mmCIF file of C-alpha atoms and ligand atoms in Angstrom:
data_model
loop_
_atom_site.group_PDB
_atom_site.id
_atom_site.type_symbol
_atom_site.label_atom_id
_atom_site.label_comp_id
_atom_site.label_asym_id
_atom_site.label_seq_id
_atom_site.Cartn_x
_atom_site.Cartn_y
_atom_site.Cartn_z
ATOM 1 C CA UNK E 228 65.489 110.441 171.467
ATOM 2 C CA UNK E 229 61.458 108.976 171.760
ATOM 3 C CA UNK E 230 60.186 109.015 175.372
ATOM 4 C CA UNK E 231 58.906 104.912 174.575
ATOM 5 C CA UNK E 232 62.724 103.983 173.734
ATOM 6 C CA UNK E 233 63.682 106.192 176.093
ATOM 7 C CA UNK E 234 62.313 104.587 178.564
ATOM 8 C CA UNK E 235 62.378 101.226 176.838
ATOM 9 C CA UNK E 236 66.852 101.596 177.587
ATOM 10 C CA UNK E 237 66.398 103.052 180.276
ATOM 11 C CA UNK E 238 64.070 100.121 181.698
ATOM 12 C CA UNK E 239 67.400 97.817 180.221
ATOM 13 C CA UNK E 240 69.396 99.928 182.075
ATOM 14 C CA UNK E 241 68.213 99.825 185.372
ATOM 15 C CA UNK E 242 67.186 96.209 185.723
ATOM 16 C CA UNK E 243 69.938 95.218 184.280
ATOM 17 C CA UNK E 244 71.852 96.937 187.883
ATOM 18 C CA UNK E 245 69.426 96.758 190.169
ATOM 19 C CA UNK E 246 69.640 92.364 189.990
ATOM 20 C CA UNK E 247 73.351 92.781 191.891
ATOM 21 C CA UNK E 248 75.882 91.384 188.910
ATOM 22 C CA UNK E 249 79.122 90.721 189.557
ATOM 23 C CA UNK E 250 82.202 93.031 188.276
ATOM 24 C CA UNK E 251 82.587 90.654 185.219
ATOM 25 C CA UNK E 252 78.908 90.808 184.582
ATOM 26 C CA UNK E 253 78.972 94.182 185.125
ATOM 27 C CA UNK E 254 81.853 94.690 182.324
ATOM 28 C CA UNK E 255 80.632 91.555 179.906
ATOM 29 C CA UNK E 256 77.123 93.526 179.879
ATOM 30 C CA UNK E 257 78.863 96.955 179.085
ATOM 31 C CA UNK E 258 76.631 98.651 175.879
ATOM 32 C CA UNK E 259 73.926 96.583 176.991
ATOM 33 C CA UNK E 260 73.173 98.801 180.468
ATOM 34 C CA UNK E 261 74.280 101.578 179.215
ATOM 35 C CA UNK E 262 72.935 105.049 181.324
ATOM 36 C CA UNK E 263 70.985 107.164 178.940
ATOM 37 C CA UNK E 264 72.688 110.636 178.632
ATOM 38 C CA UNK E 265 71.646 113.387 180.361
ATOM 39 C CA UNK E 266 69.424 115.218 182.013
ATOM 40 C CA UNK E 267 66.378 112.233 182.442
ATOM 41 C CA UNK E 268 63.330 112.851 182.597
ATOM 42 C CA UNK E 269 61.633 114.318 185.494
ATOM 43 C CA UNK E 270 58.390 114.208 187.440
ATOM 44 C CA UNK E 271 56.775 116.544 189.582
ATOM 45 C CA UNK E 272 57.144 116.055 193.059
ATOM 46 C CA UNK E 273 55.729 116.834 196.739
ATOM 47 C CA UNK E 274 57.864 118.976 198.635
ATOM 48 C CA UNK E 275 56.317 118.049 202.248
ATOM 49 C CA UNK E 276 56.351 114.050 201.337
ATOM 50 C CA UNK E 277 60.318 114.571 200.446
ATOM 51 C CA UNK E 278 60.826 116.649 203.219
ATOM 52 C CA UNK E 279 59.265 113.897 205.457
ATOM 53 C CA UNK E 280 61.341 111.165 204.176
ATOM 54 C CA UNK E 281 64.947 113.816 204.063
ATOM 55 C CA UNK E 282 64.083 114.007 207.938
ATOM 56 C CA UNK E 283 64.314 110.146 208.654
ATOM 57 C CA UNK E 284 67.177 109.418 205.977
ATOM 58 C CA UNK E 285 69.548 111.866 207.715
ATOM 59 C CA UNK E 286 69.439 109.874 210.513
ATOM 60 C CA UNK E 287 69.856 106.512 208.016
ATOM 61 C CA UNK E 288 72.520 107.874 206.472
ATOM 62 C CA UNK E 289 73.032 111.206 206.968
ATOM 63 C CA UNK E 290 73.067 114.615 204.939
ATOM 64 C CA UNK E 291 73.538 114.487 201.287
ATOM 65 C CA UNK E 292 72.119 111.045 201.192
ATOM 66 C CA UNK E 293 69.571 112.228 203.441
ATOM 67 C CA UNK E 294 68.342 115.004 200.395
ATOM 68 C CA UNK E 295 69.621 112.775 197.624
ATOM 69 C CA UNK E 296 67.360 109.037 198.577
ATOM 70 C CA UNK E 297 64.507 111.449 199.514
ATOM 71 C CA UNK E 298 64.417 112.228 196.113
ATOM 72 C CA UNK E 299 65.782 109.198 194.097
ATOM 73 C CA UNK E 300 63.047 107.408 195.937
ATOM 74 C CA UNK E 301 60.448 109.061 194.277
ATOM 75 C CA UNK E 302 61.733 108.624 190.925
ATOM 76 C CA UNK E 303 62.322 105.994 191.273
ATOM 77 C CA UNK E 304 58.828 105.301 192.546
ATOM 78 C CA UNK E 305 57.125 107.310 189.431
ATOM 79 C CA UNK E 306 59.617 107.308 186.620
ATOM 80 C CA UNK E 307 61.784 104.236 187.116
ATOM 81 C CA UNK E 308 64.353 103.584 183.678
ATOM 82 C CA UNK E 309 67.752 104.554 185.004
ATOM 83 C CA UNK E 310 67.122 105.761 187.989
ATOM 84 C CA UNK E 311 66.621 101.802 189.339
ATOM 85 C CA UNK E 312 69.884 101.754 188.241
ATOM 86 C CA UNK E 313 70.774 103.962 191.023
ATOM 87 C CA UNK E 314 72.296 103.189 194.977
ATOM 88 C CA UNK E 315 70.132 104.367 197.111
ATOM 89 C CA UNK E 316 73.667 104.877 199.556
ATOM 90 C CA UNK E 317 75.549 106.217 196.929
ATOM 91 C CA UNK E 318 76.139 109.604 198.710
ATOM 92 C CA UNK E 319 76.761 108.766 202.492
ATOM 93 C CA UNK E 320 80.273 109.881 201.498
ATOM 94 C CA UNK E 321 78.921 113.422 201.808
ATOM 95 C CA UNK E 322 78.201 113.351 204.849
ATOM 96 C CA UNK E 323 79.630 116.474 207.558
ATOM 97 C CA UNK E 324 80.956 117.908 204.309
ATOM 98 C CA UNK E 325 82.674 114.903 202.768
ATOM 99 C CA UNK E 326 83.717 111.865 205.774
ATOM 100 C CA UNK E 327 83.926 114.687 207.877
ATOM 101 C CA UNK E 328 86.372 117.283 206.651
ATOM 102 C CA UNK E 329 83.765 120.127 206.488
ATOM 103 C CA UNK E 330 83.022 121.460 203.553
ATOM 104 C CA UNK E 331 80.906 121.334 201.248
ATOM 105 C CA UNK E 332 77.250 121.185 203.107
ATOM 106 C CA UNK E 333 76.290 117.935 202.143
ATOM 107 C CA UNK E 334 72.623 118.549 201.978
ATOM 108 C CA UNK E 335 73.587 120.717 198.805
ATOM 109 C CA UNK E 336 76.095 118.496 197.647
ATOM 110 C CA UNK E 337 72.524 116.220 196.974
ATOM 111 C CA UNK E 338 70.638 118.637 195.669
ATOM 112 C CA UNK E 339 73.197 119.314 193.825
ATOM 113 C CA UNK E 340 73.993 115.617 192.451
ATOM 114 C CA UNK E 341 69.803 115.898 191.157
ATOM 115 C CA UNK E 342 70.121 118.780 189.682
ATOM 116 C CA UNK E 343 73.038 117.724 187.289
ATOM 117 C CA UNK E 344 70.930 114.508 186.469
ATOM 118 C CA UNK E 345 67.678 116.060 185.587
ATOM 119 C CA UNK E 346 68.385 119.797 184.564
ATOM 120 C CA UNK E 347 70.419 121.195 181.745
ATOM 121 C CA UNK E 348 71.188 124.007 183.489
ATOM 122 C CA UNK E 349 72.105 122.560 186.574
ATOM 123 C CA UNK E 350 74.995 124.592 187.208
ATOM 124 C CA UNK E 351 72.643 127.770 187.576
ATOM 125 C CA UNK E 352 70.059 125.583 189.281
ATOM 126 C CA UNK E 353 73.122 125.056 192.423
ATOM 127 C CA UNK E 354 74.084 128.484 192.212
ATOM 128 C CA UNK E 355 70.277 129.826 193.314
ATOM 129 C CA UNK E 356 70.163 127.097 195.725
ATOM 130 C CA UNK E 357 73.707 128.468 197.207
ATOM 131 C CA UNK E 358 72.667 131.327 197.350
ATOM 132 C CA UNK E 359 69.502 130.870 199.023
ATOM 133 C CA UNK E 360 71.310 128.069 201.780
ATOM 134 C CA UNK E 361 73.832 130.809 202.306
ATOM 135 C CA UNK E 362 71.202 134.338 202.505
ATOM 136 C CA UNK E 363 68.172 132.311 204.576
ATOM 137 C CA UNK E 364 67.668 132.101 207.818
ATOM 138 C CA UNK E 365 67.795 127.749 208.808
ATOM 139 C CA UNK E 366 66.821 124.885 209.437
ATOM 140 C CA UNK E 367 62.703 126.052 208.628
ATOM 141 C CA UNK E 368 61.823 122.604 208.058
ATOM 142 C CA UNK E 369 59.557 120.982 211.411
ATOM 143 C CA UNK E 370 58.975 117.839 212.602
ATOM 144 C CA UNK E 371 55.998 115.601 213.306
ATOM 145 C CA UNK E 372 58.116 112.448 214.339
ATOM 146 C CA UNK E 373 61.856 112.272 216.945
ATOM 147 C CA UNK E 374 62.591 113.417 219.952
ATOM 148 C CA UNK E 375 62.126 117.339 219.158
ATOM 149 C CA UNK E 376 58.265 116.260 217.191
ATOM 150 C CA UNK E 377 56.275 120.429 216.483
ATOM 151 C CA UNK E 378 58.851 122.014 218.735
ATOM 152 C CA UNK E 379 60.638 124.987 217.414
ATOM 153 C CA UNK E 380 64.448 125.052 217.263
ATOM 154 C CA UNK E 381 66.734 128.018 216.457
ATOM 155 C CA UNK E 382 67.013 128.777 212.954
ATOM 156 C CA UNK E 383 71.077 130.516 211.366
ATOM 157 C CA UNK E 384 71.846 131.858 208.750
ATOM 158 C CA UNK E 385 75.270 130.707 207.272
ATOM 159 C CA UNK E 386 77.129 133.212 204.974
ATOM 160 C CA UNK E 387 78.343 130.205 203.750
ATOM 161 C CA UNK E 388 78.188 126.411 201.656
ATOM 162 C CA UNK E 389 80.600 124.952 203.854
ATOM 163 C CA UNK E 390 79.449 122.054 206.494
ATOM 164 C CA UNK E 391 82.368 123.571 209.500
ATOM 165 C CA UNK E 392 81.321 127.259 209.035
ATOM 166 C CA UNK E 393 77.484 126.614 208.430
ATOM 167 C CA UNK E 394 77.185 124.350 211.694
ATOM 168 C CA UNK E 395 79.430 126.334 214.026
ATOM 169 C CA UNK E 396 77.439 129.910 213.531
ATOM 170 C CA UNK E 397 74.257 127.283 214.340
ATOM 171 C CA UNK E 398 75.909 126.159 217.304
ATOM 172 C CA UNK E 399 76.583 129.935 218.344
ATOM 173 C CA UNK E 400 73.208 130.993 218.323
ATOM 174 C CA UNK E 401 71.611 127.780 219.570
ATOM 175 C CA UNK E 402 73.641 128.179 222.401
ATOM 176 C CA UNK E 403 72.242 131.945 223.518
ATOM 177 C CA UNK E 404 68.693 130.613 222.344
ATOM 178 C CA UNK E 405 69.406 127.076 224.875
ATOM 179 C CA UNK E 406 71.185 128.814 227.456
ATOM 180 C CA UNK E 407 73.280 125.994 227.719
ATOM 181 C CA UNK E 408 75.995 125.156 225.231
ATOM 182 C CA UNK E 409 75.668 123.535 222.416
ATOM 183 C CA UNK E 410 78.667 121.905 220.734
ATOM 184 C CA UNK E 411 79.082 120.132 217.571
ATOM 185 C CA UNK E 412 78.596 116.839 218.858
ATOM 186 C CA UNK E 413 74.927 117.190 220.569
ATOM 187 C CA UNK E 414 72.186 115.615 219.856
ATOM 188 C CA UNK E 415 70.838 119.099 219.354
ATOM 189 C CA UNK E 416 72.949 120.012 216.369
ATOM 190 C CA UNK E 417 72.298 116.891 214.724
ATOM 191 C CA UNK E 418 68.404 117.309 215.016
ATOM 192 C CA UNK E 419 69.565 120.548 213.271
ATOM 193 C CA UNK E 420 71.305 118.809 210.477
ATOM 194 C CA UNK E 421 68.328 116.575 209.999
ATOM 195 C CA UNK E 422 65.752 119.142 210.077
ATOM 196 C CA UNK E 423 67.901 120.950 207.597
ATOM 197 C CA UNK E 424 68.230 118.417 205.272
ATOM 198 C CA UNK E 425 64.460 117.699 205.389
ATOM 199 C CA UNK E 426 64.134 121.553 204.199
ATOM 200 C CA UNK E 427 67.364 121.126 201.634
ATOM 201 C CA UNK E 428 65.512 118.595 200.168
ATOM 202 C CA UNK E 429 61.701 120.424 199.877
ATOM 203 C CA UNK E 430 63.535 123.309 198.333
ATOM 204 C CA UNK E 431 65.271 121.497 195.810
ATOM 205 C CA UNK E 432 61.995 119.611 194.688
ATOM 206 C CA UNK E 433 60.193 123.085 194.972
ATOM 207 C CA UNK E 434 63.242 124.607 192.739
ATOM 208 C CA UNK E 435 62.858 121.394 189.632
ATOM 209 C CA UNK E 436 59.307 122.002 190.176
ATOM 210 C CA UNK E 437 59.357 125.709 188.899
ATOM 211 C CA UNK E 438 62.268 124.509 186.402
ATOM 212 C CA UNK E 439 60.090 121.609 184.594
ATOM 213 C CA UNK E 440 56.502 122.966 185.466
ATOM 214 C CA UNK E 441 56.667 126.736 185.616
ATOM 215 C CA UNK E 442 59.191 128.417 182.835
ATOM 216 C CA UNK E 443 61.592 129.068 185.748
ATOM 217 C CA UNK E 444 65.133 130.219 184.648
ATOM 218 C CA UNK E 445 68.060 130.011 186.995
ATOM 219 C CA UNK E 446 69.753 132.917 187.283
ATOM 220 C CA UNK E 447 74.051 132.335 186.998
ATOM 221 C CA UNK E 448 75.996 133.711 189.786
ATOM 222 C CA UNK E 449 79.738 134.571 188.540
ATOM 223 C CA UNK E 450 82.164 134.044 190.929
ATOM 224 C CA UNK E 451 84.963 135.537 191.790
ATOM 225 C CA UNK E 452 88.931 134.644 192.137
ATOM 226 C CA UNK E 453 87.216 130.792 190.803
ATOM 227 C CA UNK E 454 85.418 130.979 194.002
ATOM 228 C CA UNK E 455 81.295 132.189 194.294
ATOM 229 C CA UNK E 456 81.544 132.255 198.378
ATOM 230 C CA UNK E 457 81.200 135.080 200.279
ATOM 231 C CA UNK E 458 85.192 136.448 200.544
ATOM 232 C CA UNK E 459 84.802 138.289 203.463
ATOM 233 C CA UNK E 460 83.692 134.942 205.545
ATOM 234 C CA UNK E 461 87.858 134.311 205.561
ATOM 235 C CA UNK E 462 89.223 138.071 203.924
ATOM 236 C CA UNK E 463 89.279 141.179 205.671
ATOM 237 C CA UNK E 464 88.206 143.108 202.650
ATOM 238 C CA UNK E 465 85.609 145.271 201.608
ATOM 239 C CA UNK E 466 83.330 143.825 198.382
ATOM 240 C CA UNK E 467 84.271 147.322 196.733
ATOM 241 C CA UNK E 468 88.047 146.187 196.683
ATOM 242 C CA UNK E 469 87.972 142.740 195.518
ATOM 243 C CA UNK E 470 85.859 144.173 192.465
HETATM 244 C C1 LIG T 973 86.573 129.494 203.639
HETATM 245 C C2 LIG T 973 87.343 130.827 203.626
HETATM 246 C C3 LIG T 973 87.521 131.192 201.782
HETATM 247 C C4 LIG T 973 86.869 132.143 201.518
HETATM 248 C C5 LIG T 973 85.301 132.043 201.399
HETATM 249 C C6 LIG T 973 87.399 132.884 200.473
HETATM 250 N N1 LIG T 973 89.280 132.488 200.609
HETATM 251 FE FE1 LIG T 973 90.331 133.357 199.658
HETATM 252 N N2 LIG T 973 91.375 132.091 200.373
HETATM 253 C C7 LIG T 973 90.851 131.477 201.420
HETATM 254 C C8 LIG T 973 92.482 131.036 202.252
HETATM 255 C C9 LIG T 973 92.705 130.163 203.191
HETATM 256 C C10 LIG T 973 93.224 131.443 201.203
HETATM 257 C C11 LIG T 973 95.061 131.027 201.187
HETATM 258 C C12 LIG T 973 95.725 132.291 202.289
HETATM 259 C C13 LIG T 973 97.385 131.314 202.132
HETATM 260 O O1 LIG T 973 97.644 130.444 202.267
HETATM 261 O O2 LIG T 973 97.805 132.882 202.753
HETATM 262 C C14 LIG T 973 92.818 132.195 200.468
HETATM 263 C C15 LIG T 973 93.843 132.868 199.397
HETATM 264 C C16 LIG T 973 93.159 133.824 198.815
HETATM 265 C C17 LIG T 973 93.651 134.711 197.326
HETATM 266 C C18 LIG T 973 95.488 134.917 197.286
HETATM 267 C C19 LIG T 973 96.069 135.710 198.212
HETATM 268 C C20 LIG T 973 97.410 135.557 198.005
HETATM 269 O O3 LIG T 973 97.700 136.547 198.772
HETATM 270 O O4 LIG T 973 97.699 134.618 197.209
HETATM 271 C C21 LIG T 973 93.192 135.561 196.722
HETATM 272 C C22 LIG T 973 93.136 136.310 195.599
HETATM 273 C C23 LIG T 973 91.633 134.900 197.411
HETATM 274 N N3 LIG T 973 91.588 134.306 198.366
HETATM 275 C C24 LIG T 973 90.924 135.905 197.209
HETATM 276 C C25 LIG T 973 89.034 135.479 197.288
HETATM 277 C C26 LIG T 973 88.116 136.001 196.798
HETATM 278 C C27 LIG T 973 87.930 137.135 195.679
HETATM 279 C C28 LIG T 973 87.059 135.206 197.161
HETATM 280 C C29 LIG T 973 85.209 135.615 197.705
HETATM 281 C C30 LIG T 973 84.322 135.295 196.643
HETATM 282 C C31 LIG T 973 87.740 134.465 198.633
HETATM 283 N N4 LIG T 973 88.792 134.556 198.571
HETATM 284 C C32 LIG T 973 87.119 133.746 199.290
HETATM 285 C C33 LIG T 973 89.943 131.188 202.034
HETATM 286 C C34 LIG T 973 88.981 131.748 201.875
#
């Protein structure tokens, strides 16, 4: 589609939804307010700016929405169009591994949606992010505000995309680091997740910039038995037995 027509259609869609229509109005506007097909346009974003926003966003609507809203508000401002139709709290449900169920880490869930909206290769992009997430000592972001401003914080390797596993592994390491028990419901653990939200938001933008502007092509990861998680986390088996 021609870019001008795309933006025109997109703008119509976005504006139609942004004015707060009632249900019958939305239903009758069917067609007129139809969202353009994916992927939607992406412009180069500043990972540092997005990270700062995501850090604050965590303390408003948790991890998943923190990543999502930090990036979407930038795209709303710089691209507009269909992005304007997305409610800023729509990913709040993802907090704590989906409403506290400890499943997929909310930061990954929020980022996955952004990849789906903006990349044809969204699945391998998600693979690259999850693989980085579960093998890297995190969080690396250090805030310039808040109760732990500029203070270093313990990092942990999650070995898993799961919220429960990621949080508990960090709590264990933090307990040794601070020399006192750091439980999952502590302020320190919240701060860790806020920093993680900022760290993952920045990484997501780095990957998007690389994909859209630097020719980066993500490599797909093949799963076993329908999962790409590290099997040894829950099963007492060696990788050799599994392959
Ligand atoms: C987060 C934990 C977790 C991870 C990670 C995980 N599994 Fe599982 N898996 C389970 C659970 C729980 C069951 C169900 C066990 C049961 O009910 O006996 C299961 C069941 C299975 C079964 C069926 C076993 C049976 O006896 O019927 C297979 C096969 C399996 N997993 C393979 C894998 C492989 C391969 C990987 C890695 C790519 C993997 N799993 C990663 C938790 C996990």
